[in-house]
Amino acid sequence: MVTIRKAQLADVPDLFEMINHYVAQKIMLARTLTDLYESVREFLVAEQDGRVVGCGALKLYNPELGEIRSLCVAPGIQSRGIGRALVERLLGEAAGFGLKTVFALTVATEFFLKCGFRETVRERFPMKVWRDCLRCERYFHCQEKTVAYPLVPSEEAEVASHVTVKQMSP
Ligand SMILES: CC(C)(COP(=O)(O)OP(=O)(O)OC[C@H]1O[C@@H](n2cnc3c(N)ncnc32)[C@H](O)[C@@H]1OP(=O)(O)O)[C@@H](O)C(=O)NCCC(=O)NCCS
């Protein structure tokens, strides 16, 4: 059975190993051990038989906006609903904080669309670009798409308007 819980300090080595497995494949951004210890309170983990098999973090930017970061499920046990369960719990946390929108930058666009996100434009989130993208070695050949989840009805229209721009291109 898989349980989702808040991460603890003792989970950090497992988080580091799991995330960096996907960093090596160039599908996730690297997190250092220091960075993970500093931000461990942002993380949820999925645990199965005492073993950490998935993780994801909710980063807060301001009273309205959050980002799902460092989401991954251990190789070999993907496509069993663990990723979706983590996203649903992170969205629940976001709603509890009163956020209006949660976004993610990801190569797993289809997965996020299945979780109710919509594709949008990165320019909506300049603080992300300044904070992470401009420091990223893959900035000029980034493969990640931007997806957003509206937590309040007013944001649904905002997300939809940016989706329309994309759909109009040939
Ligand atoms: C992306 C990831 C977190 C998804 O977790 P998961 O446990 O495998 O996904 P789930 O089983 O919860 O899948 C939910 C749905 O998304 C689909 N899905 C999952 N990963 C997918 C992918 N990469 N592409 C397309 N669809 C995907 C599943 O088939 C499932 O569809 P269904 O509801 O029709 O059955 C996981 O595959 C992973 O760790 N990938 C490598 C790291 C990564 O890309 N992280 C995201 C960067 S932010």
CSV table of N, CA and C in Angstrom, one decimal, residues 81-158:
chain,number,residue,atom,x,y,z
A,81,GLY,N,-0.6,5.4,-10.5
A,81,GLY,CA,-1.4,6.4,-9.8
A,81,GLY,C,-0.6,7.1,-8.7
A,82,ILE,N,0.7,6.8,-8.5
A,82,ILE,CA,1.4,7.5,-7.4
A,82,ILE,C,1.6,9.0,-7.7
A,83,GLY,N,2.0,9.3,-9.0
A,83,GLY,CA,2.2,10.7,-9.4
A,83,GLY,C,0.9,11.5,-9.3
A,84,ARG,N,-0.2,10.9,-9.7
A,84,ARG,CA,-1.5,11.6,-9.6
A,84,ARG,C,-1.8,11.9,-8.1
A,85,ALA,N,-1.6,10.9,-7.3
A,85,ALA,CA,-1.9,11.0,-5.8
A,85,ALA,C,-1.1,12.1,-5.2
A,86,LEU,N,0.2,12.2,-5.6
A,86,LEU,CA,1.0,13.3,-5.1
A,86,LEU,C,0.5,14.6,-5.5
A,87,VAL,N,0.2,14.7,-6.8
A,87,VAL,CA,-0.3,16.0,-7.4
A,87,VAL,C,-1.6,16.4,-6.7
A,88,GLU,N,-2.5,15.5,-6.5
A,88,GLU,CA,-3.8,15.8,-5.8
A,88,GLU,C,-3.5,16.3,-4.4
A,89,ARG,N,-2.6,15.7,-3.7
A,89,ARG,CA,-2.3,16.2,-2.3
A,89,ARG,C,-1.7,17.5,-2.3
A,90,LEU,N,-0.8,17.8,-3.3
A,90,LEU,CA,-0.1,19.1,-3.4
A,90,LEU,C,-1.1,20.2,-3.7
A,91,LEU,N,-2.1,19.8,-4.6
A,91,LEU,CA,-3.1,20.8,-5.0
A,91,LEU,C,-4.0,21.1,-3.8
A,92,GLY,N,-4.3,20.0,-3.0
A,92,GLY,CA,-5.1,20.2,-1.7
A,92,GLY,C,-4.4,21.2,-0.8
A,93,GLU,N,-3.0,21.0,-0.7
A,93,GLU,CA,-2.3,21.9,0.2
A,93,GLU,C,-2.4,23.4,-0.4
A,94,ALA,N,-2.3,23.5,-1.7
A,94,ALA,CA,-2.3,24.8,-2.3
A,94,ALA,C,-3.7,25.5,-2.0
A,95,ALA,N,-4.7,24.7,-2.2
A,95,ALA,CA,-6.1,25.2,-1.9
A,95,ALA,C,-6.2,25.6,-0.4
A,96,GLY,N,-5.6,24.8,0.5
A,96,GLY,CA,-5.6,25.2,1.9
A,96,GLY,C,-4.9,26.5,2.2
A,97,PHE,N,-3.8,26.8,1.4
A,97,PHE,CA,-3.1,28.1,1.6
A,97,PHE,C,-3.9,29.2,0.9
A,98,GLY,N,-5.0,28.9,0.2
A,98,GLY,CA,-5.8,30.0,-0.5
A,98,GLY,C,-5.2,30.4,-1.8
A,99,LEU,N,-4.3,29.6,-2.4
A,99,LEU,CA,-3.7,30.0,-3.7
A,99,LEU,C,-4.7,30.1,-4.8
A,100,LYS,N,-4.4,30.9,-5.8
A,100,LYS,CA,-5.3,30.9,-7.0
A,100,LYS,C,-4.9,30.0,-8.1
A,101,THR,N,-3.6,29.9,-8.2
A,101,THR,CA,-3.0,29.1,-9.3
A,101,THR,C,-1.8,28.3,-8.9
A,102,VAL,N,-1.7,27.1,-9.4
A,102,VAL,CA,-0.4,26.3,-9.3
A,102,VAL,C,0.1,26.0,-10.7
A,103,PHE,N,1.4,26.3,-10.9
A,103,PHE,CA,1.9,26.0,-12.2
A,103,PHE,C,3.1,25.0,-12.0
A,104,ALA,N,3.5,24.4,-13.2
A,104,ALA,CA,4.7,23.5,-13.2
A,104,ALA,C,5.4,23.7,-14.6
A,105,LEU,N,6.7,23.5,-14.6
A,105,LEU,CA,7.4,23.4,-15.8
A,105,LEU,C,7.8,21.9,-15.9
A,106,THR,N,7.5,21.3,-17.1
A,106,THR,CA,7.6,19.9,-17.1
A,106,THR,C,7.9,19.3,-18.5
A,107,VAL,N,8.5,18.2,-18.6
A,107,VAL,CA,8.5,17.4,-19.8
A,107,VAL,C,7.4,16.4,-19.8
A,108,ALA,N,6.7,16.2,-18.7
A,108,ALA,CA,5.6,15.3,-18.6
A,108,ALA,C,4.3,16.0,-18.8
A,109,THR,N,4.2,16.7,-19.9
A,109,THR,CA,3.0,17.6,-20.1
A,109,THR,C,1.7,16.7,-20.1
A,110,GLU,N,1.7,15.6,-20.8
A,110,GLU,CA,0.5,14.8,-20.9
A,110,GLU,C,0.0,14.3,-19.5
A,111,PHE,N,1.0,14.0,-18.6
A,111,PHE,CA,0.6,13.6,-17.3
A,111,PHE,C,-0.1,14.7,-16.6
A,112,PHE,N,0.4,15.9,-16.6
A,112,PHE,CA,-0.2,17.1,-15.9
A,112,PHE,C,-1.6,17.4,-16.6
A,113,LEU,N,-1.7,17.2,-17.9
A,113,LEU,CA,-3.0,17.5,-18.5
A,113,LEU,C,-4.0,16.5,-17.9
A,114,LYS,N,-3.6,15.2,-17.7
A,114,LYS,CA,-4.5,14.2,-17.2
A,114,LYS,C,-4.9,14.6,-15.7
A,115,CYS,N,-4.0,15.4,-15.1
A,115,CYS,CA,-4.3,15.7,-13.7
A,115,CYS,C,-5.1,17.0,-13.6
A,116,GLY,N,-5.6,17.5,-14.8
A,116,GLY,CA,-6.4,18.7,-14.8
A,116,GLY,C,-5.8,20.0,-15.1
A,117,PHE,N,-4.4,20.0,-15.3
A,117,PHE,CA,-3.7,21.2,-15.7
A,117,PHE,C,-4.0,21.6,-17.1
A,118,ARG,N,-3.7,22.8,-17.5
A,118,ARG,CA,-3.8,23.2,-18.9
A,118,ARG,C,-2.5,23.8,-19.3
A,119,GLU,N,-2.1,23.7,-20.6
A,119,GLU,CA,-0.9,24.3,-21.0
A,119,GLU,C,-1.0,25.8,-21.1
A,120,THR,N,0.0,26.5,-20.8
A,120,THR,CA,0.0,27.9,-20.8
A,120,THR,C,1.3,28.5,-21.2
A,121,VAL,N,1.5,29.8,-21.1
A,121,VAL,CA,2.8,30.4,-21.5
A,121,VAL,C,3.7,30.7,-20.3
A,122,ARG,N,5.0,30.5,-20.4
A,122,ARG,CA,5.9,30.7,-19.3
A,122,ARG,C,5.9,32.2,-18.8
A,123,GLU,N,5.7,33.1,-19.8
A,123,GLU,CA,5.7,34.5,-19.5
A,123,GLU,C,4.8,34.9,-18.4
A,124,ARG,N,3.8,34.1,-18.1
A,124,ARG,CA,2.9,34.4,-17.0
A,124,ARG,C,3.6,34.3,-15.6
A,125,PHE,N,4.7,33.6,-15.6
A,125,PHE,CA,5.4,33.4,-14.3
A,125,PHE,C,6.8,33.9,-14.3
A,126,PRO,N,7.0,35.3,-14.5
A,126,PRO,CA,8.3,35.8,-14.6
A,126,PRO,C,9.3,35.5,-13.4
A,127,MET,N,8.7,35.4,-12.2
A,127,MET,CA,9.5,35.1,-11.1
A,127,MET,C,10.2,33.8,-11.2
A,128,LYS,N,9.6,32.8,-11.9
A,128,LYS,CA,10.2,31.5,-12.1
A,128,LYS,C,11.4,31.7,-13.1
A,129,VAL,N,11.1,32.5,-14.1
A,129,VAL,CA,12.2,32.7,-15.1
A,129,VAL,C,13.4,33.3,-14.5
A,130,TRP,N,13.2,34.4,-13.7
A,130,TRP,CA,14.3,35.0,-13.0
A,130,TRP,C,15.0,34.1,-12.0
A,131,ARG,N,14.2,33.4,-11.3
A,131,ARG,CA,14.7,32.6,-10.2
A,131,ARG,C,15.5,31.3,-10.6
A,132,ASP,N,14.9,30.6,-11.6
A,132,ASP,CA,15.5,29.3,-12.0
A,132,ASP,C,16.0,29.3,-13.4
A,133,CYS,N,15.1,29.7,-14.4
A,133,CYS,CA,15.4,29.5,-15.8
A,133,CYS,C,16.7,30.1,-16.2
A,134,LEU,N,16.8,31.4,-15.8
A,134,LEU,CA,18.0,32.1,-16.3
A,134,LEU,C,19.3,31.6,-15.8
A,135,ARG,N,19.2,30.7,-14.7
A,135,ARG,CA,20.5,30.1,-14.2
A,135,ARG,C,20.7,28.7,-14.8
A,136,CYS,N,19.7,28.3,-15.6
A,136,CYS,CA,19.7,26.9,-16.0
A,136,CYS,C,20.6,26.7,-17.3
A,137,GLU,N,21.4,25.7,-17.3
A,137,GLU,CA,22.3,25.5,-18.4
A,137,GLU,C,21.5,25.1,-19.7
A,138,ARG,N,20.2,24.7,-19.6
A,138,ARG,CA,19.4,24.3,-20.7
A,138,ARG,C,18.5,25.4,-21.2
A,139,TYR,N,18.8,26.7,-20.7
A,139,TYR,CA,17.8,27.8,-20.9
A,139,TYR,C,17.5,28.0,-22.4
A,140,PHE,N,18.6,27.9,-23.3
A,140,PHE,CA,18.4,28.2,-24.7
A,140,PHE,C,17.8,27.0,-25.5
A,141,HIS,N,17.8,25.8,-24.9
A,141,HIS,CA,17.2,24.7,-25.5
A,141,HIS,C,16.3,23.9,-24.6
A,142,CYS,N,15.5,24.6,-23.9
A,142,CYS,CA,14.6,24.0,-22.9
A,142,CYS,C,13.5,23.2,-23.5
A,143,GLN,N,13.3,22.0,-23.1
A,143,GLN,CA,12.2,21.2,-23.6
A,143,GLN,C,10.9,21.2,-22.8
A,144,GLU,N,11.0,21.9,-21.6
A,144,GLU,CA,9.9,21.9,-20.7
A,144,GLU,C,8.7,22.8,-21.2
A,145,LYS,N,7.5,22.3,-21.0
A,145,LYS,CA,6.3,23.1,-21.2
A,145,LYS,C,5.8,23.6,-19.9
A,146,THR,N,5.0,24.7,-20.0
A,146,THR,CA,4.4,25.3,-18.8
A,146,THR,C,3.0,24.9,-18.7
A,147,VAL,N,2.6,24.4,-17.5
A,147,VAL,CA,1.2,24.0,-17.3
A,147,VAL,C,0.7,24.7,-16.0
A,148,ALA,N,-0.6,25.0,-16.0
A,148,ALA,CA,-1.1,25.7,-14.8
A,148,ALA,C,-2.5,25.1,-14.4
A,149,TYR,N,-2.8,25.1,-13.1
A,149,TYR,CA,-4.0,24.6,-12.6
A,149,TYR,C,-4.7,25.7,-11.9
A,150,PRO,N,-5.9,26.1,-12.4
A,150,PRO,CA,-6.6,27.2,-11.7
A,150,PRO,C,-7.4,26.7,-10.5
A,151,LEU,N,-7.2,27.3,-9.3
A,151,LEU,CA,-7.9,26.8,-8.1
A,151,LEU,C,-9.1,27.6,-7.8
A,152,VAL,N,-9.3,28.8,-8.5
A,152,VAL,CA,-10.5,29.6,-8.3
A,152,VAL,C,-11.0,29.9,-9.7
A,153,PRO,N,-12.3,30.1,-9.8
A,153,PRO,CA,-13.0,30.3,-11.1
A,153,PRO,C,-12.4,31.5,-11.9
A,154,SER,N,-12.0,32.6,-11.3
A,154,SER,CA,-11.5,33.7,-12.0
A,154,SER,C,-10.2,33.4,-12.7
A,155,GLU,N,-9.4,32.4,-12.2
A,155,GLU,CA,-8.1,32.0,-12.8
A,155,GLU,C,-8.4,31.1,-14.0
A,156,GLU,N,-9.5,30.4,-14.0
A,156,GLU,CA,-9.8,29.5,-15.1
A,156,GLU,C,-9.9,30.3,-16.4
A,157,ALA,N,-10.5,31.5,-16.4
A,157,ALA,CA,-10.5,32.3,-17.6
A,157,ALA,C,-9.2,32.8,-18.0
A,158,GLU,N,-8.3,33.1,-17.0
A,158,GLU,CA,-7.0,33.6,-17.3
A,158,GLU,C,-6.2,32.5,-18.0
